Amino acid sequence: GIQVEQSPPDLILQEGANSTLRCNFSDSVNNLQWFHQNPWGQLINLFYIPSGTKQNGRLSATTVATERYSLLYISSSQTTDSGVYFCAVVRMDSSYKLIFGSGTRLLVRP
Amino acid sequence: GAGVSQSPSNKVTEKGKDVELRCDPISGHTALYWYRQSLGQGLEFLIYFQGNSAPDKSGLPSDRFSAERTGGSVSTLTIQRTQQEDSAVYLCASRKRDRVMNTEAFFGQGTRLTVV
């Protein structure tokens, strides 16, 4: 099946720093989402981005479907950005289930 | 409703008892998914519903796990004879169905199950 790899696995930032999280996937997809799992376990939708670039405040994401990767940019990080960031894809010919990467655990220190 | 709703939020049960977890998807979302997340781990797919049928139940870990969906809406995940390894957060997601599944999925807040 399709493999989804996220890097780095862990990241510690000082408040105000910028960061880039990466998601690589091993096959063609028709759907990609980024989620933030907060310390209470809730999965928050960040971006639905099967291709192209989107921005939402301090966060932006880019997916290059032909090269099978997506990037999540966090600028001017805040302590509330802490948590786990997941990338999830749906293959074009799958049963349409979301296939998750193992996540990037981010800690932003004040 | 406005979002995916799951109940209960927390459930503590004794080993060997049966439990039922409920998911109420976003109105109009015909696709529904159950996932499991063990402590500190990623999300493990359990089962996918399209309407009331489950074309993919490949992630159910054993025959102690079953799920149903009625009226194309509410789904119930049942775990029989619970074991300690069943302790996890159970998450439900829903999305609109289109021809190529090119729609955004939304998750509920999860049910934290603890088997003692």
mmCIF file of C-alpha atoms in Angstrom:
data_model
loop_
_atom_site.group_PDB
_atom_site.id
_atom_site.type_symbol
_atom_site.label_atom_id
_atom_site.label_comp_id
_atom_site.label_asym_id
_atom_site.label_seq_id
_atom_site.Cartn_x
_atom_site.Cartn_y
_atom_site.Cartn_z
ATOM 1 C CA GLY A 1 0.000 0.000 0.000
ATOM 2 C CA ILE A 2 0.872 3.648 -0.130
ATOM 3 C CA GLN A 3 3.493 4.868 2.337
ATOM 4 C CA VAL A 4 3.306 8.292 3.955
ATOM 5 C CA GLU A 5 6.452 9.568 5.640
ATOM 6 C CA GLN A 6 6.684 12.724 7.690
ATOM 7 C CA SER A 7 9.770 14.576 8.801
ATOM 8 C CA PRO A 8 11.129 15.548 11.167
ATOM 9 C CA PRO A 9 9.531 13.252 13.753
ATOM 10 C CA ASP A 10 10.178 15.749 16.534
ATOM 11 C CA LEU A 11 10.820 19.478 16.485
ATOM 12 C CA ILE A 12 11.501 21.985 19.245
ATOM 13 C CA LEU A 13 11.257 25.685 18.457
ATOM 14 C CA GLN A 14 11.650 28.906 20.330
ATOM 15 C CA GLU A 15 8.571 31.087 20.130
ATOM 16 C CA GLY A 16 8.767 33.308 17.052
ATOM 17 C CA ALA A 17 10.803 30.882 14.959
ATOM 18 C CA ASN A 18 9.751 29.518 11.571
ATOM 19 C CA SER A 19 9.632 25.887 10.535
ATOM 20 C CA THR A 20 8.917 23.581 7.620
ATOM 21 C CA LEU A 21 7.320 20.163 7.995
ATOM 22 C CA ARG A 22 7.493 17.665 5.171
ATOM 23 C CA CYS A 23 5.222 14.855 3.985
ATOM 24 C CA ASN A 24 6.370 12.387 1.313
ATOM 25 C CA PHE A 25 4.041 9.823 -0.221
ATOM 26 C CA SER A 26 4.902 6.837 -2.349
ATOM 27 C CA ASP A 27 2.106 6.873 -4.952
ATOM 28 C CA SER A 28 -0.316 9.173 -6.744
ATOM 29 C CA VAL A 29 -3.039 10.674 -4.566
ATOM 30 C CA ASN A 30 -6.154 12.680 -5.236
ATOM 31 C CA ASN A 31 -6.614 14.095 -1.763
ATOM 32 C CA LEU A 32 -4.197 15.384 0.878
ATOM 33 C CA GLN A 33 -4.958 16.982 4.210
ATOM 34 C CA TRP A 34 -2.890 18.468 7.029
ATOM 35 C CA PHE A 35 -4.177 18.209 10.587
ATOM 36 C CA HIS A 36 -3.039 19.589 13.926
ATOM 37 C CA GLN A 37 -3.737 17.380 16.909
ATOM 38 C CA ASN A 38 -3.872 19.586 19.960
ATOM 39 C CA PRO A 39 -2.859 18.466 23.466
ATOM 40 C CA TRP A 40 -6.477 17.428 24.131
ATOM 41 C CA GLY A 41 -6.390 15.018 21.201
ATOM 42 C CA GLN A 42 -8.680 16.939 18.877
ATOM 43 C CA LEU A 43 -7.751 16.767 15.180
ATOM 44 C CA ILE A 44 -8.042 20.228 13.703
ATOM 45 C CA ASN A 45 -8.249 20.636 9.926
ATOM 46 C CA LEU A 46 -5.486 22.885 8.674
ATOM 47 C CA PHE A 47 -5.455 22.437 4.930
ATOM 48 C CA TYR A 48 -7.141 20.392 2.252
ATOM 49 C CA ILE A 49 -4.501 20.635 -0.471
ATOM 50 C CA PRO A 50 -4.230 17.895 -3.102
ATOM 51 C CA SER A 51 -2.117 20.293 -5.176
ATOM 52 C CA GLY A 52 -0.914 23.889 -5.250
ATOM 53 C CA THR A 53 -0.370 26.373 -2.441
ATOM 54 C CA LYS A 54 -2.691 27.711 0.232
ATOM 55 C CA GLN A 55 -2.219 30.146 3.085
ATOM 56 C CA ASN A 56 -4.132 30.696 6.292
ATOM 57 C CA GLY A 57 -2.652 33.308 8.586
ATOM 58 C CA ARG A 58 0.769 32.203 9.812
ATOM 59 C CA LEU A 59 0.403 28.805 8.194
ATOM 60 C CA SER A 60 0.793 27.878 4.561
ATOM 61 C CA ALA A 61 1.058 24.626 2.648
ATOM 62 C CA THR A 62 2.305 23.505 -0.726
ATOM 63 C CA THR A 63 1.687 20.172 -2.433
ATOM 64 C CA VAL A 64 3.646 19.104 -5.506
ATOM 65 C CA ALA A 65 1.609 16.091 -6.536
ATOM 66 C CA THR A 66 3.858 15.154 -9.471
ATOM 67 C CA GLU A 67 6.826 14.883 -7.094
ATOM 68 C CA ARG A 68 4.797 13.278 -4.323
ATOM 69 C CA TYR A 69 5.406 15.621 -1.434
ATOM 70 C CA SER A 70 3.728 18.327 0.585
ATOM 71 C CA LEU A 71 5.185 20.989 2.864
ATOM 72 C CA LEU A 72 3.609 22.776 5.807
ATOM 73 C CA TYR A 73 5.138 26.116 6.787
ATOM 74 C CA ILE A 74 4.678 27.618 10.197
ATOM 75 C CA SER A 75 5.874 31.196 10.603
ATOM 76 C CA SER A 76 6.328 33.192 13.822
ATOM 77 C CA SER A 77 5.487 30.113 15.877
ATOM 78 C CA GLN A 78 3.477 30.436 19.083
ATOM 79 C CA THR A 79 3.186 28.121 22.083
ATOM 80 C CA THR A 80 -0.340 27.270 20.964
ATOM 81 C CA ASP A 81 1.145 25.702 17.817
ATOM 82 C CA SER A 82 2.489 22.861 19.954
ATOM 83 C CA GLY A 83 1.065 19.434 19.284
ATOM 84 C CA VAL A 84 1.312 16.811 16.571
ATOM 85 C CA TYR A 85 0.967 17.611 12.883
ATOM 86 C CA PHE A 86 -0.375 14.857 10.657
ATOM 87 C CA CYS A 87 -0.426 14.543 6.909
ATOM 88 C CA ALA A 88 -3.049 12.202 5.413
ATOM 89 C CA VAL A 89 -3.643 11.115 1.825
ATOM 90 C CA VAL A 90 -6.246 9.246 -0.187
ATOM 91 C CA ARG A 91 -5.069 7.178 -3.114
ATOM 92 C CA MET A 92 -6.822 7.526 -6.459
ATOM 93 C CA ASP A 93 -7.887 3.885 -6.540
ATOM 94 C CA SER A 94 -8.133 3.106 -2.837
ATOM 95 C CA SER A 95 -11.220 2.508 -0.771
ATOM 96 C CA TYR A 96 -10.984 6.245 -0.079
ATOM 97 C CA LYS A 97 -9.711 5.882 3.434
ATOM 98 C CA LEU A 98 -7.307 8.502 4.744
ATOM 99 C CA ILE A 99 -3.826 7.074 5.167
ATOM 100 C CA PHE A 100 -1.887 8.908 7.839
ATOM 101 C CA GLY A 101 1.767 9.588 8.307
ATOM 102 C CA SER A 102 3.281 9.047 11.731
ATOM 103 C CA GLY A 103 3.224 12.764 12.481
ATOM 104 C CA THR A 104 5.626 15.521 13.517
ATOM 105 C CA ARG A 105 5.563 16.343 17.222
ATOM 106 C CA LEU A 106 6.156 20.070 17.675
ATOM 107 C CA LEU A 107 6.980 21.819 20.930
ATOM 108 C CA VAL A 108 7.164 25.610 20.914
ATOM 109 C CA ARG A 109 8.885 27.043 23.974
ATOM 110 C CA PRO A 110 8.111 30.541 25.316
ATOM 111 C CA GLY B 1 -25.059 19.089 13.385
ATOM 112 C CA ALA B 2 -22.261 21.565 12.940
ATOM 113 C CA GLY B 3 -19.502 19.015 13.390
ATOM 114 C CA VAL B 4 -18.849 15.311 13.936
ATOM 115 C CA SER B 5 -20.076 14.339 17.369
ATOM 116 C CA GLN B 6 -18.851 11.334 19.346
ATOM 117 C CA SER B 7 -20.078 9.886 22.601
ATOM 118 C CA PRO B 8 -19.110 9.196 25.234
ATOM 119 C CA SER B 9 -16.004 11.380 25.475
ATOM 120 C CA ASN B 10 -14.475 9.000 27.981
ATOM 121 C CA LYS B 11 -15.280 5.427 28.858
ATOM 122 C CA VAL B 12 -13.725 3.260 31.533
ATOM 123 C CA THR B 13 -14.735 -0.375 31.422
ATOM 124 C CA GLU B 14 -13.734 -3.612 33.040
ATOM 125 C CA LYS B 15 -11.912 -6.241 31.058
ATOM 126 C CA GLY B 16 -14.367 -8.642 29.473
ATOM 127 C CA LYS B 17 -17.256 -6.193 29.233
ATOM 128 C CA ASP B 18 -18.795 -4.988 25.967
ATOM 129 C CA VAL B 19 -18.742 -1.314 24.977
ATOM 130 C CA GLU B 20 -20.532 0.760 22.353
ATOM 131 C CA LEU B 21 -19.106 3.944 20.903
ATOM 132 C CA ARG B 22 -21.281 6.329 18.948
ATOM 133 C CA CYS B 23 -20.548 8.666 16.051
ATOM 134 C CA ASP B 24 -22.932 11.253 14.642
ATOM 135 C CA PRO B 25 -21.490 12.598 11.359
ATOM 136 C CA ILE B 26 -21.969 15.971 9.752
ATOM 137 C CA SER B 27 -25.390 16.182 8.130
ATOM 138 C CA GLY B 28 -25.249 15.173 4.473
ATOM 139 C CA HIS B 29 -21.917 13.369 4.760
ATOM 140 C CA THR B 30 -22.401 9.915 3.340
ATOM 141 C CA ALA B 31 -18.873 8.598 3.955
ATOM 142 C CA LEU B 32 -17.941 7.714 7.534
ATOM 143 C CA TYR B 33 -14.693 6.308 8.956
ATOM 144 C CA TRP B 34 -13.537 4.879 12.269
ATOM 145 C CA TYR B 35 -9.924 5.124 13.359
ATOM 146 C CA ARG B 36 -8.046 4.095 16.482
ATOM 147 C CA GLN B 37 -5.123 5.927 18.050
ATOM 148 C CA SER B 38 -3.088 4.257 20.757
ATOM 149 C CA LEU B 39 -1.103 6.408 23.162
ATOM 150 C CA GLY B 40 1.587 8.356 21.322
ATOM 151 C CA GLN B 41 0.894 6.594 18.041
ATOM 152 C CA GLY B 42 -0.544 7.483 14.643
ATOM 153 C CA LEU B 43 -4.057 6.817 13.421
ATOM 154 C CA GLU B 44 -5.000 3.261 12.510
ATOM 155 C CA PHE B 45 -7.891 2.780 10.058
ATOM 156 C CA LEU B 46 -10.658 0.455 11.249
ATOM 157 C CA ILE B 47 -13.672 0.633 8.920
ATOM 158 C CA TYR B 48 -15.251 2.746 6.174
ATOM 159 C CA PHE B 49 -18.972 3.215 5.559
ATOM 160 C CA GLN B 50 -20.585 4.543 2.421
ATOM 161 C CA GLY B 51 -24.204 5.039 3.352
ATOM 162 C CA ASN B 52 -25.173 2.033 5.453
ATOM 163 C CA SER B 53 -22.779 -0.418 3.825
ATOM 164 C CA ALA B 54 -19.169 -1.048 4.794
ATOM 165 C CA PRO B 55 -17.136 -1.714 1.646
ATOM 166 C CA ASP B 56 -13.891 -1.687 3.601
ATOM 167 C CA LYS B 57 -13.661 -3.241 7.047
ATOM 168 C CA SER B 58 -10.102 -4.423 6.576
ATOM 169 C CA GLY B 59 -8.800 -2.575 9.637
ATOM 170 C CA LEU B 60 -10.972 -4.238 12.257
ATOM 171 C CA PRO B 61 -8.391 -5.996 14.451
ATOM 172 C CA SER B 62 -10.471 -9.021 15.469
ATOM 173 C CA ASP B 63 -13.982 -10.446 15.394
ATOM 174 C CA ARG B 64 -14.603 -8.793 18.748
ATOM 175 C CA PHE B 65 -14.926 -5.530 16.825
ATOM 176 C CA SER B 66 -18.013 -4.715 14.779
ATOM 177 C CA ALA B 67 -19.704 -1.593 13.504
ATOM 178 C CA GLU B 68 -22.973 -0.624 11.958
ATOM 179 C CA ARG B 69 -24.554 2.450 10.491
ATOM 180 C CA THR B 70 -28.248 3.108 10.223
ATOM 181 C CA GLY B 71 -30.222 5.610 8.176
ATOM 182 C CA GLY B 72 -27.017 6.713 6.501
ATOM 183 C CA SER B 73 -26.231 8.712 9.593
ATOM 184 C CA VAL B 74 -25.283 7.542 13.092
ATOM 185 C CA SER B 75 -22.701 4.783 13.438
ATOM 186 C CA THR B 76 -21.952 2.539 16.386
ATOM 187 C CA LEU B 77 -18.660 0.753 16.977
ATOM 188 C CA THR B 78 -19.024 -2.209 19.316
ATOM 189 C CA ILE B 79 -16.168 -3.958 21.076
ATOM 190 C CA GLN B 80 -17.083 -7.239 22.735
ATOM 191 C CA ARG B 81 -15.191 -8.831 25.618
ATOM 192 C CA THR B 82 -12.837 -5.867 25.896
ATOM 193 C CA GLN B 83 -9.138 -6.444 26.502
ATOM 194 C CA GLN B 84 -6.544 -4.080 27.921
ATOM 195 C CA GLU B 85 -4.947 -3.695 24.480
ATOM 196 C CA ASP B 86 -8.212 -2.159 23.272
ATOM 197 C CA SER B 87 -7.435 0.936 25.364
ATOM 198 C CA ALA B 88 -7.056 3.809 22.916
ATOM 199 C CA VAL B 89 -8.778 6.864 21.520
ATOM 200 C CA TYR B 90 -11.392 5.956 18.920
ATOM 201 C CA LEU B 91 -11.926 8.665 16.321
ATOM 202 C CA CYS B 92 -14.691 9.037 13.784
ATOM 203 C CA ALA B 93 -14.556 11.101 10.593
ATOM 204 C CA SER B 94 -17.032 11.976 7.885
ATOM 205 C CA ARG B 95 -16.928 13.519 4.417
ATOM 206 C CA LYS B 96 -19.219 14.198 1.516
ATOM 207 C CA ARG B 97 -19.000 11.567 -1.150
ATOM 208 C CA ASP B 98 -18.114 12.576 -4.658
ATOM 209 C CA ARG B 99 -17.064 10.468 -7.608
ATOM 210 C CA VAL B 100 -13.354 10.578 -6.834
ATOM 211 C CA MET B 101 -13.505 11.237 -3.090
ATOM 212 C CA ASN B 102 -12.072 14.681 -3.643
ATOM 213 C CA THR B 103 -13.601 16.164 -0.511
ATOM 214 C CA GLU B 104 -12.373 17.201 2.914
ATOM 215 C CA ALA B 105 -12.769 14.875 5.906
ATOM 216 C CA PHE B 106 -13.637 16.137 9.392
ATOM 217 C CA PHE B 107 -13.004 14.355 12.678
ATOM 218 C CA GLY B 108 -14.905 14.177 15.908
ATOM 219 C CA GLN B 109 -13.294 14.775 19.281
ATOM 220 C CA GLY B 110 -12.864 11.052 19.899
ATOM 221 C CA THR B 111 -13.799 8.599 22.634
ATOM 222 C CA ARG B 112 -11.027 7.721 25.070
ATOM 223 C CA LEU B 113 -11.518 4.093 26.052
ATOM 224 C CA THR B 114 -9.716 2.677 29.074
ATOM 225 C CA VAL B 115 -10.003 -1.025 29.871
ATOM 226 C CA VAL B 116 -9.054 -1.870 33.448
#
